[in-house]
Short mmCIF file of C-alpha atoms and ligand atoms in Angstrom, two decimals:
data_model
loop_
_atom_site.label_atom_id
_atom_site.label_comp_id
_atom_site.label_asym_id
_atom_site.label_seq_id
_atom_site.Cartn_x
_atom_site.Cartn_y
_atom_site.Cartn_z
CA UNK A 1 -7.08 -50.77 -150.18
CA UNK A 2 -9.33 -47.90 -148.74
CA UNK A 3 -7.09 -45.00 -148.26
CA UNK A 4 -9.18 -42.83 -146.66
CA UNK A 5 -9.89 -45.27 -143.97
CA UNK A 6 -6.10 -46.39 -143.91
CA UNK A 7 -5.01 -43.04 -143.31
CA UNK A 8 -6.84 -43.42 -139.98
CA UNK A 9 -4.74 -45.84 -138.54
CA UNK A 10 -2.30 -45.87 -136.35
CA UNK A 11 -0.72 -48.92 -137.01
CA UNK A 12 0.53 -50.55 -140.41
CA UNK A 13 1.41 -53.57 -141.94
CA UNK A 14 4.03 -53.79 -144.62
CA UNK A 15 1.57 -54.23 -147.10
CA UNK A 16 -0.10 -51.09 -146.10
CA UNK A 17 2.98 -48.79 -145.14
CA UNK A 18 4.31 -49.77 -149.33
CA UNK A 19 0.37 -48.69 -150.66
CA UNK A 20 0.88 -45.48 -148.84
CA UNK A 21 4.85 -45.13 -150.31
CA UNK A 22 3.42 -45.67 -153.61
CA UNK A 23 0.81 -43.44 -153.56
CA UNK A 24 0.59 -40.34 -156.01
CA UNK A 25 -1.22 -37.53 -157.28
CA UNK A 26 -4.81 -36.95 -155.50
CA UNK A 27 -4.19 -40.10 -152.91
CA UNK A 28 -0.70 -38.26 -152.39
CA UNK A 29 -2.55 -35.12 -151.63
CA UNK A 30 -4.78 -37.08 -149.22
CA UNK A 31 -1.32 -38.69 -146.84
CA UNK A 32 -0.11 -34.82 -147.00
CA UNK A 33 -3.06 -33.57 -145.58
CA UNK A 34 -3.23 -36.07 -142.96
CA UNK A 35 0.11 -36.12 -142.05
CA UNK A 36 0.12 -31.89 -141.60
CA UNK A 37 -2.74 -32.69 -139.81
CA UNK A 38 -0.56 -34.91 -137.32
CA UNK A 39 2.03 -33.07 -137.21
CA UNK A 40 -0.12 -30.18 -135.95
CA UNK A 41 -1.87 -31.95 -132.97
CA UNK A 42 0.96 -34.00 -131.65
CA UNK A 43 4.08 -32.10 -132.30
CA UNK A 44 2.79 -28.20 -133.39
CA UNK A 45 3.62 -26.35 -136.47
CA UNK A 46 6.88 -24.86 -134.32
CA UNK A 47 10.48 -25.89 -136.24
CA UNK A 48 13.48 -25.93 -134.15
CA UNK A 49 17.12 -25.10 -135.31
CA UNK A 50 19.90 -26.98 -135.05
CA UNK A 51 22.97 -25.22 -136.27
CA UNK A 52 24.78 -28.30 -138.04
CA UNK A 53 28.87 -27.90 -137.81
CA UNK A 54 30.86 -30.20 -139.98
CA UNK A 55 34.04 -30.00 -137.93
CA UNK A 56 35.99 -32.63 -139.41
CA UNK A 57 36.08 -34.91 -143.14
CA UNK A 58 39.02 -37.02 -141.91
CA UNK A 59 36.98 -40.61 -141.69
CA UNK A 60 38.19 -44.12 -140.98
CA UNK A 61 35.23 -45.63 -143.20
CA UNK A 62 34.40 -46.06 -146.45
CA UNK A 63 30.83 -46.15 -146.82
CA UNK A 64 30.58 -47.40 -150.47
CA UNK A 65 28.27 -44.09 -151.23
CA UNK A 66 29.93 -41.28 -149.10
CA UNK A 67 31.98 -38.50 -150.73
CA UNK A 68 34.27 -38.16 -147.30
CA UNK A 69 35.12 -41.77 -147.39
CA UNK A 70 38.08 -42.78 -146.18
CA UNK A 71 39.51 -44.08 -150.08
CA UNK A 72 38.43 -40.67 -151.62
CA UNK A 73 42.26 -39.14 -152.29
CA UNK A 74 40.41 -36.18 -154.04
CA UNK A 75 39.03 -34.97 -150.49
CA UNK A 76 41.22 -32.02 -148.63
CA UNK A 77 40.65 -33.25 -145.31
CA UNK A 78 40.59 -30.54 -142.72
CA UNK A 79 40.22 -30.55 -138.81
CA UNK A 80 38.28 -27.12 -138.46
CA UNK A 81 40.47 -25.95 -135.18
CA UNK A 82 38.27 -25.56 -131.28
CA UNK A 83 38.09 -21.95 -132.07
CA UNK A 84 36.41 -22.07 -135.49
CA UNK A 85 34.01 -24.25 -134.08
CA UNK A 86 33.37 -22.64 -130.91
CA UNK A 87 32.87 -19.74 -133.00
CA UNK A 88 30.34 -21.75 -135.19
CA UNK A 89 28.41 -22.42 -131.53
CA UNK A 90 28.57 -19.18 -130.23
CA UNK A 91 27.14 -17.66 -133.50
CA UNK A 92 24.55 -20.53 -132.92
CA UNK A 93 23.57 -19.34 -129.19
CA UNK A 94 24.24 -15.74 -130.10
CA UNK A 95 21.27 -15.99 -132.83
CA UNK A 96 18.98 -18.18 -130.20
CA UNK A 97 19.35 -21.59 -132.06
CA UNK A 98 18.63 -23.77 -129.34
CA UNK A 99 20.75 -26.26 -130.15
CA UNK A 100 23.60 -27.52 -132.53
CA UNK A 101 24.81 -30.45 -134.13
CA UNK A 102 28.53 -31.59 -134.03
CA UNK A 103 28.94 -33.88 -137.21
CA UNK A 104 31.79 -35.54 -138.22
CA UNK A 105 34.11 -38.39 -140.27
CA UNK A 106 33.90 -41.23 -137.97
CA UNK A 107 37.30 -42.05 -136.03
CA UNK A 108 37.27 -43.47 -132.43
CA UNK A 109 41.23 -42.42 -131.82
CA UNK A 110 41.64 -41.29 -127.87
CA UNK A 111 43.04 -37.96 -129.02
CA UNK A 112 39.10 -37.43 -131.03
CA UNK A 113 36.84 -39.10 -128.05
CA UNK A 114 39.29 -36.37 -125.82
CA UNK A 115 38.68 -33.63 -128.38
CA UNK A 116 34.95 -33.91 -128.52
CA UNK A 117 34.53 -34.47 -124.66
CA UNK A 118 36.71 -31.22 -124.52
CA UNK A 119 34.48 -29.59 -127.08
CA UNK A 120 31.38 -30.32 -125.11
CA UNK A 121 32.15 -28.86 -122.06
CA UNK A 122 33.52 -25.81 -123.92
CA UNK A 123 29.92 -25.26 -125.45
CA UNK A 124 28.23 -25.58 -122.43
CA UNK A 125 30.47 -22.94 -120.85
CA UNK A 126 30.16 -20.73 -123.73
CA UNK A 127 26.57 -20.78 -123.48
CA UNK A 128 25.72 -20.85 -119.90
CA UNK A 129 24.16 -24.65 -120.15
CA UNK A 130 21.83 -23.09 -123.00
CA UNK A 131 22.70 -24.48 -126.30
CA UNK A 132 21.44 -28.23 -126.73
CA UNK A 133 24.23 -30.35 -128.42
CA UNK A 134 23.34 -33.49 -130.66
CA UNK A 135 26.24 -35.50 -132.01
CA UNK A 136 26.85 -36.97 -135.04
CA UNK A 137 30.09 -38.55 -134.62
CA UNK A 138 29.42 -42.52 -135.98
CA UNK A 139 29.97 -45.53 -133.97
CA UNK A 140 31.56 -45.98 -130.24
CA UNK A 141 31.90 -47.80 -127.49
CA UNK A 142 29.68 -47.65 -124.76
CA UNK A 143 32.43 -45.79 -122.27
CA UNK A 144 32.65 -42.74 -125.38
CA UNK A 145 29.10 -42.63 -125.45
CA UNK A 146 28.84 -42.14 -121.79
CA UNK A 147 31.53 -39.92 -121.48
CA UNK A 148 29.90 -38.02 -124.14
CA UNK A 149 26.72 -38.30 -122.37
CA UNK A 150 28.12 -36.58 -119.70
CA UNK A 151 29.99 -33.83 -121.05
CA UNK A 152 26.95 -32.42 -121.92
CA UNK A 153 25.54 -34.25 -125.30
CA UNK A 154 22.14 -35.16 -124.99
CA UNK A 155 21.14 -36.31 -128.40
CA UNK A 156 22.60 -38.81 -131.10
CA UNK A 157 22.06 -39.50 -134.91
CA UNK A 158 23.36 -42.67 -136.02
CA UNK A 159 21.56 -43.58 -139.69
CA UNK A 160 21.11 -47.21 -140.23
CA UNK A 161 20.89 -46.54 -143.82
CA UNK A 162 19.43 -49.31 -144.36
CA UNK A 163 17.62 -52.02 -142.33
CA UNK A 164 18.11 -54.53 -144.56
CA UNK A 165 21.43 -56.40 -143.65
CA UNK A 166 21.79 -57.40 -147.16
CA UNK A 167 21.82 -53.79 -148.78
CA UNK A 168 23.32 -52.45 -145.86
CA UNK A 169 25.97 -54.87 -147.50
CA UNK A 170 25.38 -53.68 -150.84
CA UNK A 171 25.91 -50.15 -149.97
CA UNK A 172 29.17 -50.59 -147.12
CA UNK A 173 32.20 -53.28 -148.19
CA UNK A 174 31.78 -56.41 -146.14
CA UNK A 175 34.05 -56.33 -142.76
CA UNK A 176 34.36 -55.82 -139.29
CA UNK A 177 34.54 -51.89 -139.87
CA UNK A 178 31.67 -51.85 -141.54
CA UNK A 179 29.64 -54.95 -139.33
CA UNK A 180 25.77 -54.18 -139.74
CA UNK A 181 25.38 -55.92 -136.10
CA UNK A 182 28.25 -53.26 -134.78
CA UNK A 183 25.67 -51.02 -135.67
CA UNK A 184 22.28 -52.38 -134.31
CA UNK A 185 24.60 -53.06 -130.53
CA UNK A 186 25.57 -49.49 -131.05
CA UNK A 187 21.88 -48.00 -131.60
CA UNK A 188 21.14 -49.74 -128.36
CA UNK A 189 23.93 -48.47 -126.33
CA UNK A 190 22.82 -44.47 -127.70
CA UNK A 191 19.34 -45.77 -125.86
CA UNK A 192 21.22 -47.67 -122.90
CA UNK A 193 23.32 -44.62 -122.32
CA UNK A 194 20.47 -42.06 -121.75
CA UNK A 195 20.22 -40.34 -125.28
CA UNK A 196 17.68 -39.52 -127.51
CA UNK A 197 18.21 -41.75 -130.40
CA UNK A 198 18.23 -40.38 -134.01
CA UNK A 199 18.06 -43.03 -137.40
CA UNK A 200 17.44 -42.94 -140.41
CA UNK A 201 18.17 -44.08 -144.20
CA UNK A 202 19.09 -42.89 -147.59
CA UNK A 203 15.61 -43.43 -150.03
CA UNK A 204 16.30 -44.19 -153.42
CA UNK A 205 19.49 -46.40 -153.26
CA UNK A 206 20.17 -48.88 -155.75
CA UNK A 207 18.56 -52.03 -155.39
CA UNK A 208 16.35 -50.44 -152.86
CA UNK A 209 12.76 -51.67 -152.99
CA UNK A 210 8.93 -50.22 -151.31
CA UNK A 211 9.31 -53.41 -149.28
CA UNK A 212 12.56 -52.31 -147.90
CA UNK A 213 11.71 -48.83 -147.18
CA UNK A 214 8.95 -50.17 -145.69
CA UNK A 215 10.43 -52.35 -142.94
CA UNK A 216 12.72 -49.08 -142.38
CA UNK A 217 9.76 -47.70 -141.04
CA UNK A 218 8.76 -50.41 -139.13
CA UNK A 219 12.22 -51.10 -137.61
CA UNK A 220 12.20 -47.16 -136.65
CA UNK A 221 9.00 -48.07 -134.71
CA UNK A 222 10.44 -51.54 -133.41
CA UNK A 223 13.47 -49.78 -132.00
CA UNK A 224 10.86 -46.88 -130.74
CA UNK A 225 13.22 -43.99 -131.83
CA UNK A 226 13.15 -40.66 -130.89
CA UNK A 227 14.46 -38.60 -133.84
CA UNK A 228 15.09 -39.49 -137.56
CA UNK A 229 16.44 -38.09 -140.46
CA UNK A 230 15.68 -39.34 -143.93
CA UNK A 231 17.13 -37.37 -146.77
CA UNK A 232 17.66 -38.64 -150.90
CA UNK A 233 20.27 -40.70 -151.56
CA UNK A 234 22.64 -38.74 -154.00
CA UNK A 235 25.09 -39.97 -156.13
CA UNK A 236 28.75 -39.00 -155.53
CA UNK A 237 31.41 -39.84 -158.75
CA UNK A 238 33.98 -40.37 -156.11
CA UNK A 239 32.48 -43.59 -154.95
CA UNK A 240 32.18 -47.01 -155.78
CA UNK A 241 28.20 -46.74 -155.85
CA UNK A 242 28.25 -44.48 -158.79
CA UNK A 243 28.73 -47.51 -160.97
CA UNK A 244 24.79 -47.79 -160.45
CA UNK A 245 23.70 -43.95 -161.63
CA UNK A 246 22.13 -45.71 -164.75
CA UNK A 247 19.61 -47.25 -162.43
CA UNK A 248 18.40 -45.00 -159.79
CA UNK A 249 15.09 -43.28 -159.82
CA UNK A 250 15.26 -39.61 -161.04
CA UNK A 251 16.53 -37.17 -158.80
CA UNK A 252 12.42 -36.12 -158.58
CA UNK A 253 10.97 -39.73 -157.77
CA UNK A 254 13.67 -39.56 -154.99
CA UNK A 255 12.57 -36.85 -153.57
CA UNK A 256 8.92 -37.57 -154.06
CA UNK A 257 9.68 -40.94 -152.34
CA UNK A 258 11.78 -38.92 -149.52
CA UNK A 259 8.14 -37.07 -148.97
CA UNK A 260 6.16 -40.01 -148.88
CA UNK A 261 8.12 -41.78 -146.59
CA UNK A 262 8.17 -38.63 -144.11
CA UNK A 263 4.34 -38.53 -144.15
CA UNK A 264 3.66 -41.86 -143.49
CA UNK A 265 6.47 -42.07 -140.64
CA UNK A 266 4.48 -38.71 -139.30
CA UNK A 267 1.71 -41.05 -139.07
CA UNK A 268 3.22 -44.08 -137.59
CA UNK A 269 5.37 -42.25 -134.84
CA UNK A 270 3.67 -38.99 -134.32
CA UNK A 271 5.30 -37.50 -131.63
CA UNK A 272 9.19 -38.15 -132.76
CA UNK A 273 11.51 -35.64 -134.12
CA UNK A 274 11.32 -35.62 -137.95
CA UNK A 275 14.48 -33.55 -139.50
CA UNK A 276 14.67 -31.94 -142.66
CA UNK A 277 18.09 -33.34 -144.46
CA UNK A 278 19.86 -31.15 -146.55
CA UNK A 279 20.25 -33.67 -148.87
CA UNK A 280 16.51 -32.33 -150.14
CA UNK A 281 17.68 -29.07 -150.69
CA UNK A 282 20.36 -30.27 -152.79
CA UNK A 283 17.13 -31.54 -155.42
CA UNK A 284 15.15 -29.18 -154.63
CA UNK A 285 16.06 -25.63 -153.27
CA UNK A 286 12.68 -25.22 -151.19
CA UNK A 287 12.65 -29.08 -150.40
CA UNK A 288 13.58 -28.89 -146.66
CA UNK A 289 10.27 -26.67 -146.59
CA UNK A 290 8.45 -28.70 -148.67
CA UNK A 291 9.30 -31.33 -145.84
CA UNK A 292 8.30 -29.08 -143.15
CA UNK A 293 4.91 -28.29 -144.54
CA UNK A 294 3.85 -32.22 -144.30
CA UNK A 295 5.66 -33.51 -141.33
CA UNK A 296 9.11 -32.97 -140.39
CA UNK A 297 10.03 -30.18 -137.23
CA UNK A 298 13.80 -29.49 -137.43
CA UNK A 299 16.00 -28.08 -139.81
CA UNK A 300 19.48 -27.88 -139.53
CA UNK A 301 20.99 -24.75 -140.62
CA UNK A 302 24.97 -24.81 -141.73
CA UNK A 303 27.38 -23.59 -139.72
CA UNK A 304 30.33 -25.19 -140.80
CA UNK A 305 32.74 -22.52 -141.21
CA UNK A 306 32.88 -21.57 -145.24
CA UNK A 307 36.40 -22.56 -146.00
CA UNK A 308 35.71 -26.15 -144.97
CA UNK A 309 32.62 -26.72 -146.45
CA UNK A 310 33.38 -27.42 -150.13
CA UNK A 311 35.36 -30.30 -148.71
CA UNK A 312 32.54 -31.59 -147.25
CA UNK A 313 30.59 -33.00 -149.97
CA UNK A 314 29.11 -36.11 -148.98
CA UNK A 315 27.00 -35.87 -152.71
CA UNK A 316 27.13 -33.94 -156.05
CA UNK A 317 25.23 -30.85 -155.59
CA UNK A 318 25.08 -30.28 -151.86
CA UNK A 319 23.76 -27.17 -151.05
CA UNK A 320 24.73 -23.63 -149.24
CA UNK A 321 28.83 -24.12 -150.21
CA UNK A 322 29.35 -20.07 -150.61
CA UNK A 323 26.73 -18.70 -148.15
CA UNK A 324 27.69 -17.44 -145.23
CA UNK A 325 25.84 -18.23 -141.64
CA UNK A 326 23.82 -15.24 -141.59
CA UNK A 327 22.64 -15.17 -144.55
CA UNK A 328 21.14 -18.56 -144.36
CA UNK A 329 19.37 -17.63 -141.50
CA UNK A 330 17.29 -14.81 -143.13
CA UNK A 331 16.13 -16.53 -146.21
CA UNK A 332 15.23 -19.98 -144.06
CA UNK A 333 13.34 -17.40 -141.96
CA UNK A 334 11.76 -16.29 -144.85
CA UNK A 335 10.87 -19.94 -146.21
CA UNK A 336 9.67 -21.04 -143.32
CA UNK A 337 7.17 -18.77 -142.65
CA UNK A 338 5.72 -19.42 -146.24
CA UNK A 339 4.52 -22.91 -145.10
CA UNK A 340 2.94 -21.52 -141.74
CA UNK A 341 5.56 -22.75 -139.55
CA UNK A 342 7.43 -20.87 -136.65
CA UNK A 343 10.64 -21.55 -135.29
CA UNK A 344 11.00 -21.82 -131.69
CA UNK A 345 13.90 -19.63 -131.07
CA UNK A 346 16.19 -20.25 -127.93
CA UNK A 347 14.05 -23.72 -127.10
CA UNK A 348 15.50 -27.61 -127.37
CA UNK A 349 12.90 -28.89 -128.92
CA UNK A 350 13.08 -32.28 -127.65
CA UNK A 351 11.54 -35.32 -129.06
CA UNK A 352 8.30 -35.60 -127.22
CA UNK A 353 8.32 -38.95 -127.96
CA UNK A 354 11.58 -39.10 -125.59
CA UNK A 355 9.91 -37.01 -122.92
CA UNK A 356 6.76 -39.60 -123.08
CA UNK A 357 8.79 -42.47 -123.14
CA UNK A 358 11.00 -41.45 -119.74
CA UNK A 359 7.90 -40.56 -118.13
CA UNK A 360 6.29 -44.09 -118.58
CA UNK A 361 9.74 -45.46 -117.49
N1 LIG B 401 30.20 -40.26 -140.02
C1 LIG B 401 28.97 -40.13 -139.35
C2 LIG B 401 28.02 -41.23 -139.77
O1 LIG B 401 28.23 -41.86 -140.80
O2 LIG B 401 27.06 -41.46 -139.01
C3 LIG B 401 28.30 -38.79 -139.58
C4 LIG B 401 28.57 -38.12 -140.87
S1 LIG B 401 27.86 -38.91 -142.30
C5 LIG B 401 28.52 -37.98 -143.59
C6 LIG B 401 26.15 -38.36 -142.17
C7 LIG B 401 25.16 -38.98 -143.12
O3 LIG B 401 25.42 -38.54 -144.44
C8 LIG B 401 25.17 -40.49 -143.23
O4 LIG B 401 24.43 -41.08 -142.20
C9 LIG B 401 24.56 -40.71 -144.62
O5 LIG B 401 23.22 -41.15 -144.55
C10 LIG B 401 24.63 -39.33 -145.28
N2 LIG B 401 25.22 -39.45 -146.63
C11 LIG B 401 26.48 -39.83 -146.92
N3 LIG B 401 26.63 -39.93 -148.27
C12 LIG B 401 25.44 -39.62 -148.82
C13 LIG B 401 24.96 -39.57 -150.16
N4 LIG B 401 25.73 -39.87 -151.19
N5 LIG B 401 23.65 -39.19 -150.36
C14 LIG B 401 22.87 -38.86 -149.31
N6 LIG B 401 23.27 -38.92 -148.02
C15 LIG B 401 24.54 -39.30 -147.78
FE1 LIG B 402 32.56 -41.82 -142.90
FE2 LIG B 402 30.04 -41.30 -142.13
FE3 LIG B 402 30.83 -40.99 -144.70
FE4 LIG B 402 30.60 -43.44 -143.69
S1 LIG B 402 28.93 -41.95 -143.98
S2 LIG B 402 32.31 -42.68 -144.93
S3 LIG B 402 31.27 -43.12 -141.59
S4 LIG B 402 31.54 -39.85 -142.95
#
């Protein structure tokens, strides 16, 4: 395959989107460049915050690779309180964030649907209608969603992990909690509902192959998302999937891989959201950066109050446990500005992708 005239497209086949996964050294340097290049026309070199609260571990789920999962008994799970995170938000609006993330254990209880309706209003109030608020809050019904919707949420990340049914099986147990189907219908209701939808998927699982990365990409384009977040998949010793360390990729080809697949994503969709995922960071301490300089737009800053956050450790290694809000702030500035990037303080930063596609509607 000619790479140089590849890179020109704007649509791939699976046979071309796996070339471009696999590609390395000099032909790696060649998808970078293009995909900066992208990134620059269609969505601009500005990153927007979104100050990422982790206001509760407790889960229902037991995602076969998650630290927080429900069958971990070495997890302290904590509930930070509506102050704390309020706090978290204000700091957020306070430092001109734009927007924050509300990320959680998934539980669909009335008392936690109430709790984050009542937690939505609260940070609109707080702010005066100026923070943006994206959830992260795992499967509902269409009424939550809506309610949500309403309260004041106007974006949603909801990973598929992967879009293979058959290692979304290999990575989740096999039941009704954990139905891959529950999670395409709810994917569609996040669209039905009025959100900007967010995916994405661990890279680097075990028995993970190009070819399944691959149709990732293409189901991201299929279900013509708006926002997506692709970070490493990390091993955690809490969890059943550990049993397969021996045959991952090295921490590095994961990453590399993590890279690749952003680039060529930036080239398939080039007007979506592309996040940075912490999970990078935790391999490499400049990788959200790295990320930034070849296609991605938002990073998500921590703001999960300190105390909780060494009980929030979804992998071995995850980053920023001991480092308090601020100073995050001032060495991401700092990092940011190394790879020519500016943040867009106080803005949404929507998906212009979502903006396009509501306009045509
Ligand atoms: N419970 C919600 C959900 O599952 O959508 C939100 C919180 S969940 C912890 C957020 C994301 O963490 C998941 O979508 C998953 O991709 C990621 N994650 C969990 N365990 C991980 C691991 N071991 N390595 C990398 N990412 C992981
Ligand atoms: Fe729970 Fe989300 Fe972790 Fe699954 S990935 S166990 S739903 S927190």
């Amino acid at each position: 395959m000619d790479l140089e005239s590849l890179l020109k497209q704007q649509e791939f086949g699976l046979g071309e989107l796996v070339f471009l996964l696999k590609t390395k050294n000099e032909g790696r340097t060649e998808l970078f460049e293009q995909s900066q290049k992208v990134k620059n026309e269609t969505v601009g070199n500005k990153v927007y915050f979104r100050g990422l609260v982790e206001f509760s571990n407790v889960c229902s789920k037991d995602c076969l690779y998650c630290g927080i999962r429900k069958s971990n008994s070495n997890v302290v799970r904590y509930n930070a309180s509506d102050e704390e995170i309020l706090e978290s938000c204000r700091f957020a609006w306070e430092n001109r964030y734009g927007s924050v993330v509300l990320q959680s254990g998934e539980l669909s209880s009335p008392a936690f649907i109430k709790r984050v309706d009542n937690l939505l209003k609260e940070i609109k109030k707080l702010s005066d209608d100026e923070l943006g608020i994206t959830l992260s809050c795992g499967e509902q019904s269409k009424e939550t969603y809506l309610k949500w919707r309403e309260s004041g949420a106007h974006r949603y990340l909801l990973r598929i992990e992967s879009s293979n049914r058959d290692l979304y099986y290999k990575i989740h147990p096999k039941n009704v909690t954990h139905s891959f189907e529950k999670r395409l219908v709810a994917l569609q209701l996040l669209k039905e509902t009025g959100y900007q939808v967010g995916t994405g998927v661990m890279v680097g699982l075990p028995f993970q192959t190009y070819e399944d990365l691959a149709n990732d990409l293409l189901f991201f384009k299929e279900l013509d998302i708006d926002m997506c977040g692709m970070g490493p998949y990390i091993e955690h010793e809490d969890t059943p999937l550990y049993q397969f360390k021996d045959k991952l990729m090295s921490k590095q080809e994961r990453f590399d891989l993590t890279l690749n697949m952003i680039a060529v994503l930036r080239l398939l969709m080039p007007d979506i959201n592309i996040a940075s995922a912490t999970a990078l960071q935790a391999i490499d301490p400049a990788g959200r950066e790295k990320a930034l300089a070849i296609g991605t737009n938002v990073i998500m800053p921590n703001l999960t109050p300190c105390v909780y956050r060494k009980e929030y450790q979804l992998y071995e290694g995850k980053p920023c446990l001991d480092e308090d809000a601020e100073l995050c702030r001032n060495c991401l500035e700092a990092r940011i500005d190394l790879v020519g990037n500016e943040i867009g303080y106080g803005e949404w930063g929507d998906s212009k992708h979502y903006l396009n596609r509501t306009k045509k509607a």
